[in-house]
Tab-separated table of C-alpha atoms (C1' of nucleotides) in Angstrom:
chain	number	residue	atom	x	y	z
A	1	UNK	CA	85.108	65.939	110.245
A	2	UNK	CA	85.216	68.370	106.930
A	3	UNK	CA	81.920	66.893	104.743
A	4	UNK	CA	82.874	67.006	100.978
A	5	UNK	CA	81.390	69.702	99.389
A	6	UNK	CA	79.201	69.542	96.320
A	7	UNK	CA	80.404	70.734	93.366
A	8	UNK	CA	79.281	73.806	92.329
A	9	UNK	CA	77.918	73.960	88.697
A	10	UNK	CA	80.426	76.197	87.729
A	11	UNK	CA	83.147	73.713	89.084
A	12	UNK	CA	81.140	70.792	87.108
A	13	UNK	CA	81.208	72.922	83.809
A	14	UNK	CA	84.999	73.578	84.707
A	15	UNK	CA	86.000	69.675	84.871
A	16	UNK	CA	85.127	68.946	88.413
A	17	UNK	CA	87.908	67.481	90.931
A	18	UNK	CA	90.302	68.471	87.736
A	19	UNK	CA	90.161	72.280	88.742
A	20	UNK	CA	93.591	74.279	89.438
A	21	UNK	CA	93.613	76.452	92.453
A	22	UNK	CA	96.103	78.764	93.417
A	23	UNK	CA	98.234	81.048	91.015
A	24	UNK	CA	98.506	81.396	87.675
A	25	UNK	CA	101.052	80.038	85.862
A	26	UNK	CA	102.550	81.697	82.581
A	27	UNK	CA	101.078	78.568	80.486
A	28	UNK	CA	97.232	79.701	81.876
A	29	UNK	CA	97.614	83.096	81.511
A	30	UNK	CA	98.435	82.748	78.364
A	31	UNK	CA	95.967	80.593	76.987
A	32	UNK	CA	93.130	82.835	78.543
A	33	UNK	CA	95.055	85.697	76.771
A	34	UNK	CA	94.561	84.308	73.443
A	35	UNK	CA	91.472	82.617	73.746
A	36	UNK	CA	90.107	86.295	74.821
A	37	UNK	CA	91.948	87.759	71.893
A	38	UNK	CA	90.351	85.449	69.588
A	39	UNK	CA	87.078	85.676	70.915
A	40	UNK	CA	86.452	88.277	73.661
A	41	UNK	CA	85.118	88.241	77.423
A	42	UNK	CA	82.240	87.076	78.505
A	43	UNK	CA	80.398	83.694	79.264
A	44	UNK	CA	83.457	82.948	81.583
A	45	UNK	CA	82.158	79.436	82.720
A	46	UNK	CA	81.888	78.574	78.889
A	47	UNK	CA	85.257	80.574	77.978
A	48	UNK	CA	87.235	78.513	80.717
A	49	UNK	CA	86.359	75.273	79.084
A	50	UNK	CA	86.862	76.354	75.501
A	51	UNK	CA	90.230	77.711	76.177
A	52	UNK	CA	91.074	74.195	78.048
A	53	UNK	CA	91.804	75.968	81.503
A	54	UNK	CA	91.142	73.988	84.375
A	55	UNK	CA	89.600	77.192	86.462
A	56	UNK	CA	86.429	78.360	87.142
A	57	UNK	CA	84.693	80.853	85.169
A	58	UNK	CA	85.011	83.413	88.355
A	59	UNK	CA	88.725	82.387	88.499
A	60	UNK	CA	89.475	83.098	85.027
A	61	UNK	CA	87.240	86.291	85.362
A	62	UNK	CA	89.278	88.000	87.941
A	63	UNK	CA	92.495	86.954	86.397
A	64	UNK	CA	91.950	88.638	83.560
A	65	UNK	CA	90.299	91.720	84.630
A	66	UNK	CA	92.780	92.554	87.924
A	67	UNK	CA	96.086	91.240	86.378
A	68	UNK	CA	95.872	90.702	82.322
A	69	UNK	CA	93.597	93.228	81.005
A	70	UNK	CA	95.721	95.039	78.846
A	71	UNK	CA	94.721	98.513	80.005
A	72	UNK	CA	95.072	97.783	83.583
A	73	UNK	CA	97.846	100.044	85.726
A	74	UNK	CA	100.205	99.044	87.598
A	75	UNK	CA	102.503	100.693	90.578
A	76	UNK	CA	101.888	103.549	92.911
A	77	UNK	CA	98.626	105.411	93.451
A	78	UNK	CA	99.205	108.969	92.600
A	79	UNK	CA	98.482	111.993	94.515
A	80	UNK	CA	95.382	112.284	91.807
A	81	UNK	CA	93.996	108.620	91.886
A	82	UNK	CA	94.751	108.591	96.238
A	83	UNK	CA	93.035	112.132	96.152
A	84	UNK	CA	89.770	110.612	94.202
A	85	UNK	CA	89.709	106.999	96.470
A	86	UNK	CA	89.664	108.941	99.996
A	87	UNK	CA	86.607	111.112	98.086
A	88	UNK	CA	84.779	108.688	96.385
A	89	UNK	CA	84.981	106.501	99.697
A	90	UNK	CA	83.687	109.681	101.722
A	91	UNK	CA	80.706	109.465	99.222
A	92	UNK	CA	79.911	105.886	98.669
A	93	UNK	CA	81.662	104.158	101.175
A	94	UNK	CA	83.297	100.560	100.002
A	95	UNK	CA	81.376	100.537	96.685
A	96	UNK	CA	84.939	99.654	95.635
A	97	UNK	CA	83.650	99.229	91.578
A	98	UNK	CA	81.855	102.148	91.480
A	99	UNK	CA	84.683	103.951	92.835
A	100	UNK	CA	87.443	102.032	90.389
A	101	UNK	CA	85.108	103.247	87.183
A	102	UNK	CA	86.327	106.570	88.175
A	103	UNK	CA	90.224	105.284	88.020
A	104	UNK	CA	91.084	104.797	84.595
A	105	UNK	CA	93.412	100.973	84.954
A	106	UNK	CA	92.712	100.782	88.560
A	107	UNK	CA	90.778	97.493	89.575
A	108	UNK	CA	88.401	97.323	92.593
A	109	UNK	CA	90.597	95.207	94.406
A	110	UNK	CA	93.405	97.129	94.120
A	111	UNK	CA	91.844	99.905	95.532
A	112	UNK	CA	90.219	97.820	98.060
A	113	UNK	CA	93.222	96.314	98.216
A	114	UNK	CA	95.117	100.340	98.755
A	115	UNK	CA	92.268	100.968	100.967
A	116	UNK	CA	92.684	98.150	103.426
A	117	UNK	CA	96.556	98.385	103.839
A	118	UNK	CA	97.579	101.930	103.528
A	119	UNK	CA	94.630	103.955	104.641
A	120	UNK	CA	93.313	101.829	107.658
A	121	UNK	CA	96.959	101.346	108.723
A	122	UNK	CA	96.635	104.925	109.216
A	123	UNK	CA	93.353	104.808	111.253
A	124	UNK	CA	95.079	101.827	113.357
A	125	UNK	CA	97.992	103.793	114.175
A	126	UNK	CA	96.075	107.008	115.203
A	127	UNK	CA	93.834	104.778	117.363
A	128	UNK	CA	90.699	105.226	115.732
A	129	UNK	CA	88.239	103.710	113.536
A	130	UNK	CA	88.704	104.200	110.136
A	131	UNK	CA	84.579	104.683	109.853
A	132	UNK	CA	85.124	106.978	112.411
A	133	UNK	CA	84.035	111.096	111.744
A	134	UNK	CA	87.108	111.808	113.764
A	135	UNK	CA	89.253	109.666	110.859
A	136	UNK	CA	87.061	111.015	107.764
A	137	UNK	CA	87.884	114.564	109.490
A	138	UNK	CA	91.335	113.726	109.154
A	139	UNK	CA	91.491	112.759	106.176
A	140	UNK	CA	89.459	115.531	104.564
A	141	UNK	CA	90.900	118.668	106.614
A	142	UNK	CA	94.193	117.457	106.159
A	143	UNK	CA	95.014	114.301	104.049
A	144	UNK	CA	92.966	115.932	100.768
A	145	UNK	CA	94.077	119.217	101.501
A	146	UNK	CA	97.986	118.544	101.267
A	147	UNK	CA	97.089	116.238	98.138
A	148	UNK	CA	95.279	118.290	96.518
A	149	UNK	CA	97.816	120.952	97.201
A	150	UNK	CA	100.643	118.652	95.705
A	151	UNK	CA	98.877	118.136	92.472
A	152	UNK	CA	98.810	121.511	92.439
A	153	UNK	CA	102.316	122.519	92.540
A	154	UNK	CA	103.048	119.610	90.036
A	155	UNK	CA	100.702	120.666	87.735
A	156	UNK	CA	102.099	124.397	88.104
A	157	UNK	CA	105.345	122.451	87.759
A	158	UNK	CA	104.448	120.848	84.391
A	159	UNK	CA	102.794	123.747	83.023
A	160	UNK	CA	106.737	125.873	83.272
A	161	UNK	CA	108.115	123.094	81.845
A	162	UNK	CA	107.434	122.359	77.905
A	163	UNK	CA	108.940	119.395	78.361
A	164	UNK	CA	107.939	117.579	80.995
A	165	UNK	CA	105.040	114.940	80.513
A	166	UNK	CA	105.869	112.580	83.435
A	167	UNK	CA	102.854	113.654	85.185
A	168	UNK	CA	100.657	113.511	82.424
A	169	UNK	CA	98.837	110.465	83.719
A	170	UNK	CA	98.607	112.713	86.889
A	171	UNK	CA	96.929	115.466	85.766
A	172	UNK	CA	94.616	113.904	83.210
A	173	UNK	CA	93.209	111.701	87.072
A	174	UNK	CA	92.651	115.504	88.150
A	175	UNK	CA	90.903	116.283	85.362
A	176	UNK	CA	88.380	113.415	85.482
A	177	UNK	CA	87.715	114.775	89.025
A	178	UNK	CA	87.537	117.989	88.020
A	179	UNK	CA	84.977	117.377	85.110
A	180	UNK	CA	83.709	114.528	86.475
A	181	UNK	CA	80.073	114.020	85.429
A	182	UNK	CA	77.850	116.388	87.725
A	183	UNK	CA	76.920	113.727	90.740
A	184	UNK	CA	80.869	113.162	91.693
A	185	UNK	CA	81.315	116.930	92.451
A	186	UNK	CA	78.037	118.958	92.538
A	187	UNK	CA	76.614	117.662	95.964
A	188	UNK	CA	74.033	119.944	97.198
A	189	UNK	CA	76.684	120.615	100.123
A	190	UNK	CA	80.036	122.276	99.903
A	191	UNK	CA	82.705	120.308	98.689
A	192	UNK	CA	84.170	118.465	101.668
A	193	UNK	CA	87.672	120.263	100.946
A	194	UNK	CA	89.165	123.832	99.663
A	195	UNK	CA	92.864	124.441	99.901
A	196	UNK	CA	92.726	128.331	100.241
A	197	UNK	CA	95.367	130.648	97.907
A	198	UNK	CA	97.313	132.873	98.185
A	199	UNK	CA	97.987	135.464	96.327
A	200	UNK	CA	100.528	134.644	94.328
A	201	UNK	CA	98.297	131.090	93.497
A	202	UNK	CA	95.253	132.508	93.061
A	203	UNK	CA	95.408	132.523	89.196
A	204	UNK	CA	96.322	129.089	89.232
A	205	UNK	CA	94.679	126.500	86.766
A	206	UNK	CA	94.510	124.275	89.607
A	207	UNK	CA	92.335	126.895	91.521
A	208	UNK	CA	90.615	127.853	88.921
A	209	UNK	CA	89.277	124.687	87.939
A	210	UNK	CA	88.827	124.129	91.294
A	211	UNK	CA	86.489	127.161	91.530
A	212	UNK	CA	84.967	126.751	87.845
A	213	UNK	CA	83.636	123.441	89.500
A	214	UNK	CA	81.951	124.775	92.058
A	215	UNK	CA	80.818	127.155	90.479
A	216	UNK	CA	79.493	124.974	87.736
A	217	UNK	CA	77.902	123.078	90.894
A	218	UNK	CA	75.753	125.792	91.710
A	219	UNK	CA	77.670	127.135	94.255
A	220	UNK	CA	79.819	130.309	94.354
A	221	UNK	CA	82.845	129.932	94.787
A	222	UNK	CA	84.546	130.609	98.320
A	223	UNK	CA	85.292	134.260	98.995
A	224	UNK	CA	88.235	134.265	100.936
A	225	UNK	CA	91.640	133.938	100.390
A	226	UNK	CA	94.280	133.832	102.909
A	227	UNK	CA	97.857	131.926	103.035
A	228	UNK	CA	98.734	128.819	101.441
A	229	UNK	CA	99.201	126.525	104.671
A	230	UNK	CA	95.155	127.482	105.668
A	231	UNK	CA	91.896	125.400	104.675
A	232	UNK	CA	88.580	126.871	104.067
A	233	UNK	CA	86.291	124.844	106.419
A	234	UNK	CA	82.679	125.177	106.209
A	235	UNK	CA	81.618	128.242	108.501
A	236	UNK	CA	79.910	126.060	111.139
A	237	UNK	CA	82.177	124.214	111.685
A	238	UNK	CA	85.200	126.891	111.656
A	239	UNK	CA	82.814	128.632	114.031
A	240	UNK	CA	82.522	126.189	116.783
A	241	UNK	CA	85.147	124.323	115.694
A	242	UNK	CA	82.865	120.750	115.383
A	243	UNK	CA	82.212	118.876	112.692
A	244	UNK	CA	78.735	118.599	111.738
A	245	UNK	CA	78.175	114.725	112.378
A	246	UNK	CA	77.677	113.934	108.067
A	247	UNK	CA	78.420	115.783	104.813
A	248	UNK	CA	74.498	116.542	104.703
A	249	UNK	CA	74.921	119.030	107.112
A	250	UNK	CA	77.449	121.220	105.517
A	251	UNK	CA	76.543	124.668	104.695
A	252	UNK	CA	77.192	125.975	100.923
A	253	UNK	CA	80.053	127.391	99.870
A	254	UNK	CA	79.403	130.729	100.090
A	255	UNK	CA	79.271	130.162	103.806
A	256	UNK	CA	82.479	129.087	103.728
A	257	UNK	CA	84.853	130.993	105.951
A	258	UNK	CA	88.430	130.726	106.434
A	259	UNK	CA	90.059	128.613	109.698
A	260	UNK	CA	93.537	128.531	110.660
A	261	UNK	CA	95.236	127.155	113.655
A	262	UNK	CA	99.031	126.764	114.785
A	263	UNK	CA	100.938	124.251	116.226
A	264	UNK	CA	99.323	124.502	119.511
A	265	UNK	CA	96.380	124.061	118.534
A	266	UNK	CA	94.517	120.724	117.866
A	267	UNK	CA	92.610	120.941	114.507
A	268	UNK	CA	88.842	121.708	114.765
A	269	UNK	CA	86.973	118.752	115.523
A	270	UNK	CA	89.856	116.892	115.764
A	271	UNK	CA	90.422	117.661	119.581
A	272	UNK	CA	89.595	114.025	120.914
A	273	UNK	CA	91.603	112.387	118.106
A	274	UNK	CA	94.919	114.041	119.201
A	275	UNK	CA	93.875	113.885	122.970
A	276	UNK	CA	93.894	110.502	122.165
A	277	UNK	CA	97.551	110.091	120.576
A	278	UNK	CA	98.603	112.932	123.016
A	279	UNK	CA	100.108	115.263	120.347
A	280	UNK	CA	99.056	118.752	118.977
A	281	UNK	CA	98.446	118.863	115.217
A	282	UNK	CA	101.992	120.125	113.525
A	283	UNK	CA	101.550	122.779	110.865
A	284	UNK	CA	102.864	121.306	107.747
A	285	UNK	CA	105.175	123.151	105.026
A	286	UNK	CA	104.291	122.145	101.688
A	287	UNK	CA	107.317	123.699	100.334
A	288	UNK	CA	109.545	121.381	102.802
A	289	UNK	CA	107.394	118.451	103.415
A	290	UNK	CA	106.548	115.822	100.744
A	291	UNK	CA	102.873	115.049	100.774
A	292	UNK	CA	100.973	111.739	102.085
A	293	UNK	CA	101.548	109.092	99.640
A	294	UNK	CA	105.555	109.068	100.543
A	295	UNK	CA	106.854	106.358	102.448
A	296	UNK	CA	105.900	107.315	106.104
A	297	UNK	CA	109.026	106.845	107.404
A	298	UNK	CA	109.757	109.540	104.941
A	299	UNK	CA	107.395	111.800	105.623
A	300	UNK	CA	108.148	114.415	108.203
A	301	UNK	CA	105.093	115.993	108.773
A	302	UNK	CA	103.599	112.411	109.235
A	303	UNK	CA	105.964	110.817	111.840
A	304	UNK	CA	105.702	113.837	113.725
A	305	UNK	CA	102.219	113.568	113.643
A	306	UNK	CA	101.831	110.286	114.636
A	307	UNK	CA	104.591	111.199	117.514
A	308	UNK	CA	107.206	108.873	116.325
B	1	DA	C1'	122.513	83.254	109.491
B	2	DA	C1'	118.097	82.199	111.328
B	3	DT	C1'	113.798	83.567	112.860
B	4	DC	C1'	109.929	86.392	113.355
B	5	DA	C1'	106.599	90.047	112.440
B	6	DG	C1'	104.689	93.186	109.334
B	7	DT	C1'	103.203	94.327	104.779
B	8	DG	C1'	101.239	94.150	100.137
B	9	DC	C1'	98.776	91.873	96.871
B	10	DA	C1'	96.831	87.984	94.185
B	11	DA	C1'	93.380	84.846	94.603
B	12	DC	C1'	89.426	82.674	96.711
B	13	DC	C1'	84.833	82.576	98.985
B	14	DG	C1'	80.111	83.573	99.894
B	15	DC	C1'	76.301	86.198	98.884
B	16	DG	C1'	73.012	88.598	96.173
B	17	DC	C1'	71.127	90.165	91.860
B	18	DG	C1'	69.302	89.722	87.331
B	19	DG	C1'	68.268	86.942	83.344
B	20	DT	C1'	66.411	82.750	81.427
B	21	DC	C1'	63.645	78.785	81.100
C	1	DT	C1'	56.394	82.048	89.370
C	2	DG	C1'	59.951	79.633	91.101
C	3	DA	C1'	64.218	77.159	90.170
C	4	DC	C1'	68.474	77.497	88.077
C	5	DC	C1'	72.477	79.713	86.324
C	6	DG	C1'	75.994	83.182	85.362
C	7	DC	C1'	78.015	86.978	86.957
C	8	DG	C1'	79.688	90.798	89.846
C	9	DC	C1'	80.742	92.562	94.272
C	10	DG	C1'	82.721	93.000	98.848
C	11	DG	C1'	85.078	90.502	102.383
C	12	DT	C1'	88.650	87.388	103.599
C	13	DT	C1'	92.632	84.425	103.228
C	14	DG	C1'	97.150	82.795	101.907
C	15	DC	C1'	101.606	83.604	100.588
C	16	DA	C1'	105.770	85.893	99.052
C	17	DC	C1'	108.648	89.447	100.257
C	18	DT	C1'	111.153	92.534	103.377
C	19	DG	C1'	113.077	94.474	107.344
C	20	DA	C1'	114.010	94.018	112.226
C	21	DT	C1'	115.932	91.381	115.905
DNA sequence: AATCAGTGCAACCGCGCGGTC
DNA sequence: TGACCGCGCGGTTGCACTGAT
């Protein structure tokens, strides 16, 4: 038999048996909109019984920071913001506030929330752990790669056209990763990704950036350059084709050699992972294939990867 | 049309930390 | 110095929605 809890202080400041679970109606949100208007955050416990809601302080608290806040966004990741959440979880794991103070609007849960239900459905379908180095191999030889290489081409696209500002949001998320404050890209180790250029790119402010940052970080930038489709992997790991088992373990940059492979052959380090699934690693055309972030159904590249 | 399974997201819960008394 | 309190964080749950059967 369930024993009746105690009532936590919170719930005592809050009115007791009186308190309102569940969602928010129109009528609460409202009058924790005002009251916050008229008097700012803070003190929650206090704030919910002032402004006659029948919620606890924490309730009111995440209302108002994941779903009224005026600043926070709301839709789609972008390339930019899914770009900096697979990073920033390669770094800090599910420090899911630390990561969302790098997301202008974004909330921790939602990207705990994003986290949970897009990228781990990926893990589940490949068959592996999402904690897994085979997964974080994945996702930063060939997940950050192709979405890095699609901000790219729509910042190249927004830069020909004067008018176009739909992607401003876009590009100013790329440019908080690219000037982030030192600690977010100037690891003592190589970067964990480098989409190599090609000629034609090489001038690119994307690349450039790209290369100012690592340069800024100490490092100089990579040396080669070979076709678009091709990803500079650290040079022990091109070498043997094995991941080094953690980031720590990466040479610098200027170590960095260039690896390609074709559609025979499993990615480096990812052998086991498609032995698993029982498919080779298809070569992806950026020009032809829209990038991860697309409805997978939608995505070429990615059913045909995931053998469906 | 009804049912079921999968998905995404808002909201809740429990724990730990830091401040205050 | 230890108890209490408020708060923030990460994990989990519940539910509405949607598409498949």
């Amino acid at each position: 038999m369930m024993m009746a809890r105690e009532l936590s202080s919170e719930e005592e400041a809050a009115g007791g048996d009186e308190l309102r679970r569940g969602p928010w109606t129109v009528e609460e949100d409202l009058l924790l909109v005002n009251y916050i208007a008229a008097h700012g955050e803070g003190r929650w416990n206090a704030l919910a019984r002032c402004a006659g809601l029948k919620r606890t302080g924490k309730s009111c608290r995440l209302r108002w920071l994941n779903y009224l806040r005026p600043d926070v966004r709301r839709g789609n990741m972008t390339a930019q913001e899914q770009l900096l959440i697979l990073e920033l979880h390669g770094r800090w794991g599910n420090r899911w506030s630390k990561i969302a103070q790098h997301l202008p609007g974004r909330t921790d849960n939602e990207i705990k929330n994003y986290w949970r239900t897009r990228v781990q459905k990926h893990a589940k379908h490949l068959n592996c752990d999402v904690n897994s180095q085979q997964f974080k191999d994945l996702m930063r030889y060939l997940w950050m790669p192709r979405l890095l290489e699609r901000i790219h081409r729509s910042s190249q696209s927004a830069l020909s056209d004067a008018d176009a500002d739909a992607d401003a949001d876009d590009a100013s998320c790329i440019t908080s990763l690219l000037h982030a404050p030192a600690p977010l890209l100037s690891s003592p180790h190589t970067p964990p990704f480098a989409m190599a250029a090609d000629t034609t790119s090489n001038d690119s402010t994307m690349w450039q950036q790209h290369q100012a940052q690592m340069s800024i970080a100490g490092a100089p930038p990579p040396t080669t350059t070979t076709v678009t489709q091709h990803v500079v992997l650290p040079a022990a790991a091109a070498s043997c084709h094995q991941m080094q088992p953690d980031d720590q373990s990466f040479v610098g940059a200027a170590e960095t050699t260039t690896c390609c492979w074709s559609e025979s052959e499993s990615l480096p380090g990812l052998a086991g992972l498609y032995d698993d699934v029982a498919v080779a690693l298809p070569e992806f055309d950026v020009e032809t294939m829209p990038m991860w972030g697309a409805v997978e159904g939608d995505d070429p590249w990615y059913t045909q990867m995931l053998g469906l």
